[in-house]
Tab-separated table of C-alpha atoms and ligand atoms in Angstrom:
chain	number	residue	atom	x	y	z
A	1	UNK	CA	205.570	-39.918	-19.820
A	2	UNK	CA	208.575	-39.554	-18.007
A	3	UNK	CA	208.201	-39.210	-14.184
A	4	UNK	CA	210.032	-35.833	-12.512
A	5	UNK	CA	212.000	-35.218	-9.398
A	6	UNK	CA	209.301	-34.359	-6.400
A	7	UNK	CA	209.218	-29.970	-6.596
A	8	UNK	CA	212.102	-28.908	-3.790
A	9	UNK	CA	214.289	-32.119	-3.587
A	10	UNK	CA	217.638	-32.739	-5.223
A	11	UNK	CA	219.200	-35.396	-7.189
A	12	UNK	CA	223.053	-35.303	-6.003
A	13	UNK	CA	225.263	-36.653	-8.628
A	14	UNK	CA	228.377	-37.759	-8.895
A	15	UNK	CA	230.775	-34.500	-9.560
A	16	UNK	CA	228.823	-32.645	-7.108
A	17	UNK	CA	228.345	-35.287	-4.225
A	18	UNK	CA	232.498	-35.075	-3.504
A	19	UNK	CA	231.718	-32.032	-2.028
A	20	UNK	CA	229.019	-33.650	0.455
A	21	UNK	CA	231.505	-36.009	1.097
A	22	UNK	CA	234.098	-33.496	1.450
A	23	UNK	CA	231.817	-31.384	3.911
A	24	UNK	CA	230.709	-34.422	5.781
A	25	UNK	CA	233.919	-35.651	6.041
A	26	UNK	CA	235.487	-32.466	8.068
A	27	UNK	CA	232.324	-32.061	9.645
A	28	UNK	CA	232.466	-35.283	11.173
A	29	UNK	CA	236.174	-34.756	11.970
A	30	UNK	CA	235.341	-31.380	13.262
A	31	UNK	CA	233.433	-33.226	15.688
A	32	UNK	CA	235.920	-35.803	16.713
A	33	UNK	CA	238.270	-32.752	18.064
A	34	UNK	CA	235.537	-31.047	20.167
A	35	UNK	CA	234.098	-34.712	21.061
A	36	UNK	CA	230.910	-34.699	19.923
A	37	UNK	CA	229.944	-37.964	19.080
A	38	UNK	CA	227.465	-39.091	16.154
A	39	UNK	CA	223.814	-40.148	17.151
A	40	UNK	CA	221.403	-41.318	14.041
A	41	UNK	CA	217.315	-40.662	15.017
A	42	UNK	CA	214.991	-42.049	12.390
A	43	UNK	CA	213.727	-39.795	9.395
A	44	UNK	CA	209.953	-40.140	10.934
A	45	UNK	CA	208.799	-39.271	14.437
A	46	UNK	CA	205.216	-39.248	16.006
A	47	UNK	CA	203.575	-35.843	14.670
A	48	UNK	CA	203.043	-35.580	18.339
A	49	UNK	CA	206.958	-34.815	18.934
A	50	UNK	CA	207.007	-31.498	16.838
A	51	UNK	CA	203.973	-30.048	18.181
A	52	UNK	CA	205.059	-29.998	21.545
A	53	UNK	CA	208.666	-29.514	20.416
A	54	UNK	CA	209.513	-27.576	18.060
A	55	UNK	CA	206.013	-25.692	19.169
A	56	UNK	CA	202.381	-25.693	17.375
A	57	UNK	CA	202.220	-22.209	16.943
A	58	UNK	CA	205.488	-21.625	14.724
A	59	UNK	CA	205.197	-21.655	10.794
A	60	UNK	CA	207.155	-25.007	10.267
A	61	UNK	CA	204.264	-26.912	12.866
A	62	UNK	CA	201.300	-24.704	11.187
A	63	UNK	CA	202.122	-24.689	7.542
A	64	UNK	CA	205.037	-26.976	6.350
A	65	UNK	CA	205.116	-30.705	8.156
A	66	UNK	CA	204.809	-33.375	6.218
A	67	UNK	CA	202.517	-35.417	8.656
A	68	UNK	CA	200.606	-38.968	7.769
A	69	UNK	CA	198.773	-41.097	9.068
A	70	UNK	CA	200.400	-44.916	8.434
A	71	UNK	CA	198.653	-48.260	8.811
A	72	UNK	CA	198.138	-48.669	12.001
A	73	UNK	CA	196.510	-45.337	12.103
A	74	UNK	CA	199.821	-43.847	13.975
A	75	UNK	CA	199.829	-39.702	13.445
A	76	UNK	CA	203.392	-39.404	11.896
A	77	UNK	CA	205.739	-36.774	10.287
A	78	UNK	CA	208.646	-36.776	8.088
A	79	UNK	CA	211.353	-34.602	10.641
A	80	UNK	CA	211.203	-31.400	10.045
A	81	UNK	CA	214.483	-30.872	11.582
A	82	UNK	CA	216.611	-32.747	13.961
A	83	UNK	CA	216.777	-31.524	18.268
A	84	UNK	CA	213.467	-32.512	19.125
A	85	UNK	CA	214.579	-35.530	17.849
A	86	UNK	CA	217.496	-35.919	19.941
A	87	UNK	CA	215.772	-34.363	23.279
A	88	UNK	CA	213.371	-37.241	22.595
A	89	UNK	CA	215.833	-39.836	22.520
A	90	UNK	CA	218.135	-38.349	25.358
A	91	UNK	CA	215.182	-38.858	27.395
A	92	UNK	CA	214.583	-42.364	26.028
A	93	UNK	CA	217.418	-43.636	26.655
A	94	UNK	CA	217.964	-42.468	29.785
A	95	UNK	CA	221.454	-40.089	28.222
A	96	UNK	CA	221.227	-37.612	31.363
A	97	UNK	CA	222.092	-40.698	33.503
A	98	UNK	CA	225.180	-41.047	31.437
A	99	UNK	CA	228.089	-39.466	34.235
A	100	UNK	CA	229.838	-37.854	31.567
A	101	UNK	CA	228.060	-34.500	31.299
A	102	UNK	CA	227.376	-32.712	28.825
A	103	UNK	CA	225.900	-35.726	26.126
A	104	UNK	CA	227.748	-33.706	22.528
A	105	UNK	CA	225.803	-35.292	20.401
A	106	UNK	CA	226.119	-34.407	16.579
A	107	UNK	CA	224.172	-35.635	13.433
A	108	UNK	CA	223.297	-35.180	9.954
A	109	UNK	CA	220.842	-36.412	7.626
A	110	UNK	CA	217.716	-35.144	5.565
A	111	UNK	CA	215.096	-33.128	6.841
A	112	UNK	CA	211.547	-31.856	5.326
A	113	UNK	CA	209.959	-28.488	4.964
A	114	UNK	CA	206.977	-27.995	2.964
A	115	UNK	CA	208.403	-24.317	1.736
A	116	UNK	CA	208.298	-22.032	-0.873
A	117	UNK	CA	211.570	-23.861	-2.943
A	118	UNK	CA	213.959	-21.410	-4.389
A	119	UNK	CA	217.972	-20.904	-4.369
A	120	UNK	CA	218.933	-22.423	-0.681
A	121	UNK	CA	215.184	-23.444	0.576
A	122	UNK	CA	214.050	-26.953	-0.189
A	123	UNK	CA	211.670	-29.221	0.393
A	124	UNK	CA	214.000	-32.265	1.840
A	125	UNK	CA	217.418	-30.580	2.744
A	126	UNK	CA	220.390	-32.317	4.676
A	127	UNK	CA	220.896	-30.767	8.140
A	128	UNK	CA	223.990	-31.144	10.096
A	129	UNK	CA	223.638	-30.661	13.309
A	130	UNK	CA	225.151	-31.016	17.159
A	131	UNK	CA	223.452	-30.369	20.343
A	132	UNK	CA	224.768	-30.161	23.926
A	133	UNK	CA	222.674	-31.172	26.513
A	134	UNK	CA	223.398	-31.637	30.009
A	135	UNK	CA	225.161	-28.255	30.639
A	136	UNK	CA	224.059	-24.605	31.819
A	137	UNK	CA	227.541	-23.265	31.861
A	138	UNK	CA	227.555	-20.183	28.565
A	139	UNK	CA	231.269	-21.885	27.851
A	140	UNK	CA	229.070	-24.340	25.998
A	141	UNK	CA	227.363	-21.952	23.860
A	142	UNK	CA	230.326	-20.379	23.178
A	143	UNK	CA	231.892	-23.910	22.119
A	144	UNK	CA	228.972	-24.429	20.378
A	145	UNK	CA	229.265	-21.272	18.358
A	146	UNK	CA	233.103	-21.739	17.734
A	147	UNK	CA	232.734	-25.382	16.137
A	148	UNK	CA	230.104	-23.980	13.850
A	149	UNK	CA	232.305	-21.003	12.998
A	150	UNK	CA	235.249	-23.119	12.948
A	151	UNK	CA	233.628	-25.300	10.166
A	152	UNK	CA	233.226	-22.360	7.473
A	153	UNK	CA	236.891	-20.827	8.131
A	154	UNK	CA	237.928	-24.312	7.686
A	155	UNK	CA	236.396	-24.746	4.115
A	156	UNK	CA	237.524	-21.365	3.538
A	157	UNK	CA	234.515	-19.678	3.831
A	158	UNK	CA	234.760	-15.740	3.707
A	159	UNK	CA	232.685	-13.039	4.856
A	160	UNK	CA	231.032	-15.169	7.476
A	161	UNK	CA	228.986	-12.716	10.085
A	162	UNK	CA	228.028	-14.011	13.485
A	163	UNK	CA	224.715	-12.549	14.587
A	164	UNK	CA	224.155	-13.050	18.142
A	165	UNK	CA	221.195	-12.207	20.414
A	166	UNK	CA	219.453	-13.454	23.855
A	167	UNK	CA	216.102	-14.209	24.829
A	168	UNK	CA	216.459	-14.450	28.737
A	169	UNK	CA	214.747	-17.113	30.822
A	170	UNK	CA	211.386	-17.969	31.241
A	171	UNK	CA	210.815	-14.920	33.367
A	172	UNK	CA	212.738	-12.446	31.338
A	173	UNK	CA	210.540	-13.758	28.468
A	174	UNK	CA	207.100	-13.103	30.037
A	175	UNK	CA	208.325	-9.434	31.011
A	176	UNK	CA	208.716	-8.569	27.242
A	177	UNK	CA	205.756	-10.732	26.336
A	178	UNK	CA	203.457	-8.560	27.706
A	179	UNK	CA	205.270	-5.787	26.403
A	180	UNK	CA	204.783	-7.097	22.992
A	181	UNK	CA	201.004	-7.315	23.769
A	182	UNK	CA	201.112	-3.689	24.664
A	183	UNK	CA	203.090	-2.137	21.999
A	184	UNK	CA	201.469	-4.319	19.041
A	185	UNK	CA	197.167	-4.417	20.449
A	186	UNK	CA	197.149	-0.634	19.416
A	187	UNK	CA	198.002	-1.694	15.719
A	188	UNK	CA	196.578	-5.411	15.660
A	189	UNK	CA	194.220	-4.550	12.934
A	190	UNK	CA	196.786	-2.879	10.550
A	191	UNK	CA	199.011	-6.492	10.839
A	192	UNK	CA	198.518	-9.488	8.542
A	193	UNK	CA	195.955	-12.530	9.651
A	194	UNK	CA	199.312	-14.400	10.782
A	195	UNK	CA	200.090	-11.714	13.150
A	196	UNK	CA	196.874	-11.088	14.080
A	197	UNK	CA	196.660	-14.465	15.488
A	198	UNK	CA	200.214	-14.415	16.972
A	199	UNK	CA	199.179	-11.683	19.277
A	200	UNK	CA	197.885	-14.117	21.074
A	201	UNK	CA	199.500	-17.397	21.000
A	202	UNK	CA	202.924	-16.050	20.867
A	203	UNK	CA	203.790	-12.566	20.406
A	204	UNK	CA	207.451	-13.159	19.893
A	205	UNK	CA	206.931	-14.645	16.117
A	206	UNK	CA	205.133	-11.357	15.238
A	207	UNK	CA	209.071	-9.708	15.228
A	208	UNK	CA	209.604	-12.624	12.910
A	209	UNK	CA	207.020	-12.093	10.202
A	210	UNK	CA	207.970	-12.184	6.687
A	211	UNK	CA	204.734	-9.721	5.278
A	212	UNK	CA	204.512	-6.892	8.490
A	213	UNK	CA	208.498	-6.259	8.655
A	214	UNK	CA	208.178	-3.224	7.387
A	215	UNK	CA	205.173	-2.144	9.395
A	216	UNK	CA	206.335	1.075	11.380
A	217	UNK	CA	205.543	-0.446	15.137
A	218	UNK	CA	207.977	-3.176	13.936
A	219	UNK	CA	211.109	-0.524	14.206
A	220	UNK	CA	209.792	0.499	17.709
A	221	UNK	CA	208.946	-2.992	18.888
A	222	UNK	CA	210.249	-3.115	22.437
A	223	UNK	CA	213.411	-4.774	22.343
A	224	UNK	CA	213.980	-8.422	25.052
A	225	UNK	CA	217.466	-7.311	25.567
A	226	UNK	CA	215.431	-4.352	27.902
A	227	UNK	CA	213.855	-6.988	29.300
A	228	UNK	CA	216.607	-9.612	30.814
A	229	UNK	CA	216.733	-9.937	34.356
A	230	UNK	CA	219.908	-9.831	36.083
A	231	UNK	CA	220.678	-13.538	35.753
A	232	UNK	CA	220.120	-13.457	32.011
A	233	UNK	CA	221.891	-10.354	31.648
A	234	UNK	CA	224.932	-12.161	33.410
A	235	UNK	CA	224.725	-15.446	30.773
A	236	UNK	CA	224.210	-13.060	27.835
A	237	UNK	CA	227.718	-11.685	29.139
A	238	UNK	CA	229.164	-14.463	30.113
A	239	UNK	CA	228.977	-16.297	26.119
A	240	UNK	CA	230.123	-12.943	24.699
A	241	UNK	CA	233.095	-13.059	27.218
A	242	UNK	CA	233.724	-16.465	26.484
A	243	UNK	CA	233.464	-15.577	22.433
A	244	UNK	CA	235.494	-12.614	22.799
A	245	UNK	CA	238.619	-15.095	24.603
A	246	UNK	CA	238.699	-17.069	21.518
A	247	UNK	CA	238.766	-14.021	19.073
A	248	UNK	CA	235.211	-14.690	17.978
A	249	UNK	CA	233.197	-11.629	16.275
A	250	UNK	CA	229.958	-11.323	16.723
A	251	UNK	CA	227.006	-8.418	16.307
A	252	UNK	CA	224.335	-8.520	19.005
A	253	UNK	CA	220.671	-8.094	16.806
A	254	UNK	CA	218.238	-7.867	19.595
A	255	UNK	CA	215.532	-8.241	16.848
A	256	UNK	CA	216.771	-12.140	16.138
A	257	UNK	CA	214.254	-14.331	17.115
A	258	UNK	CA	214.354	-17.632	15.690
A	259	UNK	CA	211.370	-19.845	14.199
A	260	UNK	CA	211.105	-22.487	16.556
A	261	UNK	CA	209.670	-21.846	20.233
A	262	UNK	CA	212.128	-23.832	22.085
A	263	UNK	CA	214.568	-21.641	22.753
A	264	UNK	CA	215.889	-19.170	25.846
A	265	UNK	CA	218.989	-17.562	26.390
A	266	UNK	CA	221.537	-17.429	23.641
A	267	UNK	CA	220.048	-17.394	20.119
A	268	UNK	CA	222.172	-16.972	17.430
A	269	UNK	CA	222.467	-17.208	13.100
A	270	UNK	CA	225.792	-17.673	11.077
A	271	UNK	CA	225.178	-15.362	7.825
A	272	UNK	CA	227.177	-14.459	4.576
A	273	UNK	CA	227.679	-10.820	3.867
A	274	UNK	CA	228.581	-9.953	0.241
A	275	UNK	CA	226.857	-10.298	-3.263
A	276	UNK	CA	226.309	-13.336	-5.100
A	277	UNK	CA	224.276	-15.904	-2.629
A	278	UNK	CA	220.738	-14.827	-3.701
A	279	UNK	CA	218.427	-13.767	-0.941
A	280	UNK	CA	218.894	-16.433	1.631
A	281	UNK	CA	222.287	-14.891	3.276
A	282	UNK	CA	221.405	-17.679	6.839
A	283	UNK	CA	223.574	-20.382	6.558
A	284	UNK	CA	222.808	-21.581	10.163
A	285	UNK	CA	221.297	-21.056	13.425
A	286	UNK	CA	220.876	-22.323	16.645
A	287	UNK	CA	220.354	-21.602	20.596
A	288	UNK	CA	219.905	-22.785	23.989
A	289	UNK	CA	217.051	-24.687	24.418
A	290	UNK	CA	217.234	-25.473	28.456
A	291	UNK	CA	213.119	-25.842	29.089
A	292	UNK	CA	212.722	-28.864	25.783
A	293	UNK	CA	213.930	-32.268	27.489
A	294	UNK	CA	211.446	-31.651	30.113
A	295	UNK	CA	208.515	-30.749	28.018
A	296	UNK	CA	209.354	-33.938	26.101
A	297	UNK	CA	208.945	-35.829	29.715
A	298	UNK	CA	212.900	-35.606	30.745
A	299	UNK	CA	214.495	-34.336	33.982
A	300	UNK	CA	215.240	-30.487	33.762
A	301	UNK	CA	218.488	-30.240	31.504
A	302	UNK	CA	219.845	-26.697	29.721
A	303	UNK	CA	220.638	-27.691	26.681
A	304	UNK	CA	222.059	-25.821	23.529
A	305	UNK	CA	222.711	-26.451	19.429
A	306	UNK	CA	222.686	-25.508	16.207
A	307	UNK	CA	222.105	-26.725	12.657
A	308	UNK	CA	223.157	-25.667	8.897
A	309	UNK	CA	222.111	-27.238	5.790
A	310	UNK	CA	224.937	-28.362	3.517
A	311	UNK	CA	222.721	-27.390	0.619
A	312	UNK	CA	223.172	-23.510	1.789
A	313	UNK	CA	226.980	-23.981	2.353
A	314	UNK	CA	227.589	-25.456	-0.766
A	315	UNK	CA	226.108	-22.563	-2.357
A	316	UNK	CA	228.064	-19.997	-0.131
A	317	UNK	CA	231.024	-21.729	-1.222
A	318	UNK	CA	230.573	-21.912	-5.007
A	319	UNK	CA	229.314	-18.272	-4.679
A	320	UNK	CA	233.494	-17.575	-3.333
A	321	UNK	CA	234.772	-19.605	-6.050
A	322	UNK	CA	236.140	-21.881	-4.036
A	323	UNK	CA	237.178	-25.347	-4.859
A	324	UNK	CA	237.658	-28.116	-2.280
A	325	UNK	CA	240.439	-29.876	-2.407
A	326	UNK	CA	238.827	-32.954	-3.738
A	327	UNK	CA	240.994	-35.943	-4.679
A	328	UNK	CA	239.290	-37.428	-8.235
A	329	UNK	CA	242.279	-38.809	-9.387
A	330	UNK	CA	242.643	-42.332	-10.662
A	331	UNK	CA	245.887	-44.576	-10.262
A	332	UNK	CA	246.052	-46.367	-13.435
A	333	UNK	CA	243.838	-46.709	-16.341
A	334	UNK	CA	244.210	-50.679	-17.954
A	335	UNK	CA	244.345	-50.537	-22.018
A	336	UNK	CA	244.433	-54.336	-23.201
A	337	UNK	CA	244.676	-54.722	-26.583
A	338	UNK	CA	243.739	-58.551	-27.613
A	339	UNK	CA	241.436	-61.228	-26.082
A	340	UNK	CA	244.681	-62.601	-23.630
A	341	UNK	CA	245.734	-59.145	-22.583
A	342	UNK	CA	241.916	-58.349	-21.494
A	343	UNK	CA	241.941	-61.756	-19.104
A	344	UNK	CA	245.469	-60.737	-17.185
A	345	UNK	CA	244.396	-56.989	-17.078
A	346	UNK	CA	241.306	-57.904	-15.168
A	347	UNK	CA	243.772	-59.791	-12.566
A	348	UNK	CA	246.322	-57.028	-12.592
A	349	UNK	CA	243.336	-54.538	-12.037
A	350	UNK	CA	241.579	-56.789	-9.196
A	351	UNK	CA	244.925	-56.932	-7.500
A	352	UNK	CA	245.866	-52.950	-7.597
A	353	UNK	CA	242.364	-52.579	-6.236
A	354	UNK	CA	242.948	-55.138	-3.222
A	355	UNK	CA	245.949	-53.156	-2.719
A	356	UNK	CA	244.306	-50.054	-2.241
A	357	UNK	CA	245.029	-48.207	-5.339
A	358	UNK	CA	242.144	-46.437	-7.500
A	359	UNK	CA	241.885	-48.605	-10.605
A	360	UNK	CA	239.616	-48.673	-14.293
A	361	UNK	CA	239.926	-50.067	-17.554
A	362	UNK	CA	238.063	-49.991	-20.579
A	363	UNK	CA	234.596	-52.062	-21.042
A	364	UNK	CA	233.243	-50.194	-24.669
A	365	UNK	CA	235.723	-52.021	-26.366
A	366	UNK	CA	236.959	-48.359	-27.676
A	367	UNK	CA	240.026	-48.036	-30.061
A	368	UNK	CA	243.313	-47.333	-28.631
A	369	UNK	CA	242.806	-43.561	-28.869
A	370	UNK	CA	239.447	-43.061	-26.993
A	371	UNK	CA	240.411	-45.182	-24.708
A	372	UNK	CA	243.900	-42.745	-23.803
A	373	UNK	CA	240.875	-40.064	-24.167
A	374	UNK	CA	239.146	-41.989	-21.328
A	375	UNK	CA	241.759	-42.098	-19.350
A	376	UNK	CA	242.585	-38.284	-19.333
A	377	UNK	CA	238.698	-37.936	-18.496
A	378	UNK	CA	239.413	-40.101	-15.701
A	379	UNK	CA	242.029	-37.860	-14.740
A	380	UNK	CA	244.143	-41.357	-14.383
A	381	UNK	CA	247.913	-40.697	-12.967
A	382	UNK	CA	249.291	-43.758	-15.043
A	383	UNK	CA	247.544	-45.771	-18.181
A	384	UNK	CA	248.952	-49.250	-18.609
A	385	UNK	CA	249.071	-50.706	-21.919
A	386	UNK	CA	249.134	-54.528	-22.478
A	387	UNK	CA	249.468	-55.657	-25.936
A	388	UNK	CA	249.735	-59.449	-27.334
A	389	UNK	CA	253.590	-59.136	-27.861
A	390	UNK	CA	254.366	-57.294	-24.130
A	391	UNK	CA	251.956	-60.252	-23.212
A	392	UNK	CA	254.404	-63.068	-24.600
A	393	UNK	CA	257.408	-61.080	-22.856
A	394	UNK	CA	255.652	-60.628	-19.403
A	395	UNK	CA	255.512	-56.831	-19.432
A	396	UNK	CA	253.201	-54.260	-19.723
A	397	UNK	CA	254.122	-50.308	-20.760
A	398	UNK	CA	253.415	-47.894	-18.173
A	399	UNK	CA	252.868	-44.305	-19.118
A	400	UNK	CA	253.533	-41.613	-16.864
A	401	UNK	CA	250.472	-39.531	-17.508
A	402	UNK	CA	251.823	-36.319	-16.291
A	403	UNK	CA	255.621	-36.466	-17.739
A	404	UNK	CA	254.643	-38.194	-20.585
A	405	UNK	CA	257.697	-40.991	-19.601
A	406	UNK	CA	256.894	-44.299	-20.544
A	407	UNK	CA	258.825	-47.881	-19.190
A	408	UNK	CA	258.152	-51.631	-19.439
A	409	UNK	CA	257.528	-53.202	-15.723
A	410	UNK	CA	257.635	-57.202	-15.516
A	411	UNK	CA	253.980	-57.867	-14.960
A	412	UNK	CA	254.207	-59.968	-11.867
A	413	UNK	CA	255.794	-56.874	-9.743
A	414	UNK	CA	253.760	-54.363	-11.559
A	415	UNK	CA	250.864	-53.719	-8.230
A	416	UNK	CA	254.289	-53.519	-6.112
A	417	UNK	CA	256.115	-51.564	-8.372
A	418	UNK	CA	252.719	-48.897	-8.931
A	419	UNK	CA	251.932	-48.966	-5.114
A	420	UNK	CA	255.956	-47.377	-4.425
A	421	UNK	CA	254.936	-44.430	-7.015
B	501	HAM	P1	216.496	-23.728	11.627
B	501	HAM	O1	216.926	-22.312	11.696
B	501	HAM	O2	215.062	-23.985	11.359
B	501	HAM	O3	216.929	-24.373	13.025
B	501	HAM	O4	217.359	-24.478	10.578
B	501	HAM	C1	218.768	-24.509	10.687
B	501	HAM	C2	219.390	-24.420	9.327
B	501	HAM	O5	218.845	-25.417	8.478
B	501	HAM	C3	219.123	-23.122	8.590
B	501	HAM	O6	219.981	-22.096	9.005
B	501	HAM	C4	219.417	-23.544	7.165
B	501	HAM	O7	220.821	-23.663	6.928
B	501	HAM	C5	218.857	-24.933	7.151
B	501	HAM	N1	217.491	-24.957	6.567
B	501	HAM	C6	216.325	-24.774	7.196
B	501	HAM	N2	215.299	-24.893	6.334
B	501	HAM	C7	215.847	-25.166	5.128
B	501	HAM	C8	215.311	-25.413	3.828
B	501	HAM	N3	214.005	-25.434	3.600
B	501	HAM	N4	216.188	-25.658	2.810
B	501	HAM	C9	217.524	-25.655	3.036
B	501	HAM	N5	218.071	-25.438	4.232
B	501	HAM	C10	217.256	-25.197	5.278
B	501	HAM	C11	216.762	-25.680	13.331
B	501	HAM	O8	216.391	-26.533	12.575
B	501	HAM	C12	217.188	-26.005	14.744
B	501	HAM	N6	216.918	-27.431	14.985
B	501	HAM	C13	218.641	-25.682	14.961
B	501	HAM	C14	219.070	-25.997	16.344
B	501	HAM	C15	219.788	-27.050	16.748
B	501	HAM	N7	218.796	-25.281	17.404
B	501	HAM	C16	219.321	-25.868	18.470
B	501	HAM	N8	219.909	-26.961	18.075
C-alpha cells in the first residue's frame, strides 16, 4: 500500500512553490530596507523553552506540541512557533551586548501545531517572522506593524484590516486580572472545563475561548483598556500616534487577546475582510513581549514581533485573484534532429546555461512536433533547431517564439548572439 502525506502537512510543488519563492523573496527584501537581518534557530528546542515561553497554560503548550523524548532521554519539541526561539538565543549569545540596539532579527521556516487541519490551519506551517528586541520606544511597534502591513500592500493584497489592542504592563495586567476573577466566579459553572480551569491559571485566555464566546458575561467582560495605568495609557497612544504619521489604519478591539502569554503592551492581528477566505480571516499577529528574555534567564529587554504563515497569505491572495508576477519563462528550447546535432546541442545548451540564460532540450526522443509542443509548455522565448544539414553549414535556425520570425545564426556566436536578445 501506498504510504500518505502525514494529516495537516503540505507537499509544495513545483507551479505553486514560485509563489513561496516569490513571497520569500520580497519578504526577505522587505527586510533588507527596514534592516532586519536573518537569524536561523533549529526546528527542535528543549520542551522546557515553550513552557516557560510561550507559557504552560495556553492551548498550543496544553494541547498541540509535538514534544519527544530523544536518545539521550532529552525532553524535546518540534517549535511550535519561532520568538521564544529567538529570546533564547539573544540571550545565548550574548545579542543585548551587541551596541547596536535594537537586535531586528527576522526569520522564516516551518513550525508545528498539533490542530484541528482545515483551509489555513496546519499541522507544520511556514512562519515568517521578525522580532525587535532591545527597544521600549512604541516607534518600534509601530515599525513593526508597518513592515508587516507593508508586505501585503506590496503583493497587492486588498482589504487588509489592522486590529490593534493593548494589554498594559505587568501592573495594568493584574488590575484587570482580578477583575476578570470577579466578573467571571459568578458564572464559573455555566463555562466550559477549559474555562473553568482558566479562572485560575490565567483568566485572560477565558476572553479567548473558542466554545464560551457566546456566553452572555463574555459581552460584559470588563474590558483591559479600563484598566491601563497612566504609563500604558501613554504607550498605547504613543504607537497609534506613531501609526497614524505614516497613514496606517487601524481599529482598536479591546477584546484581542492573543494565544500566547508572553505578551504586554501592544497586541495586534493583520485580518482580511471580504468573502472568499473560509473562516480563518487572521493572517498574522504579533505584540510586545518586554518581560520574555528575562524569564528565559536574559537581562530585562522590551521586546516586540510578529509572525504570518505564508500558507494563510497564499490563500488570501489566490482568494483576490491575484497573480504574482512570476518569471517561468525559458530562453531557448534545443530541438536536435540526428545523433551529431544532439552532441553540439548539449555544448551549445551547457554554454547558454554558464552564461546565465534559462536553457532545455528534449531527452524523450519526441518527434519534431511534440517537441515544439514542449517547448510552448515550457513557455520557451526561442526554440533552436539543429538539423544534420544546418550541422554541415555551422548554423542552427532560431525561432522567435512570440513573432513567429525565424533566422539562421552561425553556431559559434549563437550564446552571444541569444544573450543580446
Ligand atoms: P500566532 O498568532 O500563534 O503568533 O501565529 C502567528 C501566525 O502564524 C498566525 O497569524 C498565522 O498566520 C500563522 N499560524 C499559526 N498557526 C497556524 C497553523 N496551524 N497553520 C497555519 N498558519 C498558522 C505567534 O506565533 C507569535 N510567535 C508571533 C509573534 C512574533 N509575536 C511576537 N513576535
Amino acid at each position: 500500500m501506498a504510504i500518505n502525506i502525514p494529516r495537516g502537512t503540505q507537499d509544495i510543488l513545483p507551479g505553486t512553490v514560485e509563489k513561496w519563492q516569490f513571497i520569500e523573496k520580497t519578504a526577505r527584501d522587505l527586510c533588507q530596507r527596514y534592516n532586519y537581518k536573518e537569524i536561523r534557530t533549529p526546528i527542535f528546542e528543549h520542551t522546557e523553552l515553550f513552557l516557560r515561553g510561550v507559557g504552560d497554560t495556553t492551548d498550543i503548550v496544553q494541547k498541540e506540541m509535538y514534544s519527544f523524548t530523544d536518545r539521550g532521554d532529552r525532553n524535546l519539541t518540534l517549535r511550535p512557533e519561532g520568538t521564544a526561539s529567538i529570546a533564547r538565543s539573544y540571550v545565548e549569545n550574548k545579542m543585548y551586548g551587541d551596541s547596536n540596539q535594537p537586535t531586528k532579527l527576522y526569520y522564516s521556516g516551518p513550525m508545528f501545531r498539533y490542530e484541528r487541519p482545515q483551509a489555513g490551519r496546519y499541522r507544520q506551517f511556514v512562519q515568517f517572522g521578525v522580532e525587535a528586541l532591545g527597544s521600549n520606544d512604541p516607534a518600534v511597534d509601530a515599525e513593526v506593524i508597518a513592515l508587516a502591513m507593508d508586505l501585503y500592500k506590496g503583493l497587492g493584497l486588498k482589504n487588509v484590516k489592522l486590529v490593534l489592542n493593548s494589554l498594559g504592563d505587568s501592573e495594568s495586567r493584574k488590575a484587570h486580572r482580578d477583575a476578570l476573577v470577579n466578573h467571571f466566579t459568578p458564572v464559573v459553572d455555566e463555562l466550559c472545563g477549559d474555562c473553568k480551569s482558566r479562572l485560575e491559571s490565567n483568566p485572560l485566555r477565558i476572553l479567548d475561548c473558542k466554545k464560551d464566546h457566546n456566553h452572555p458575561a463574555m459581552k460584559t467582560a470588563p474590558s483591559i483598556l479600563e484598566y491601563l495605568n497612566e504609563e500604558s495609557q501613554i504607550f498605547f497612544a504613543n504607537v497609534q500616534k506613531y501609526l497614524t504619521a505614516m497613514k496606517i489604519p487601524f481599529v482598536i478591539d479591546a477584546n484581542l487577546v492573543r494565544g500566547l502569554d508572553y505578551y504586554n503592551h501592544t497586541v495586534f492581528e493583520i485580518m482580511l475582510e471580504g468573502e472568499g477566505f473560509g473562516s480563518i480571516t487572521t493572517l498574522s499577529g504579533g505584540g510586545r513581549y518586554n518581560g520574555l528574555v528575562e524569564d528565559l534567564g536574559g537581562p530585562n529587554t522590551p521586546a516586540i514581533g510578529f509572525a504570518l504563515s505564508i500558507e494563510r497569505l497564499i490563500l488570501a491572495l489566490d482568494s483576490q485573484n491575484i497573480t504574482l508576477p512570476i518569471d517561468n519563462e525559458i530562453d531557448c528550447f534545443f530541438i536536435a534532429l540526428g545523433e551529431e546535432a544532439k552532441v553540439e546541442v548539449t555544448s551549445l545548451l551547457y554554454q547558454l546555461r554558464k552564461t546565465g540564460l534559462k536553457g532545455e532540450k528534449d531527452y524523450q526522443d519526441r518527434k519534431l512536433k511534440a517537441q515544439f509542443k514542449a517547448a510552448d509548455r515550457l513557455n520557451a522565448r526561442y526554440v533552436a533547431v539543429l538539423g544534420e544539414e544546418e550541422l554541415q553549414r555551422q548554423v542552427i535556425n532560431l525561432k522567435n517564439q512570440e513573432t513567429g520570425e525565424q533566422e539562421e545564426v552561425a553556431i559559434d556566436i549563437f550564446v552571444k548572439y541569444l544573450s543580446s536578445k
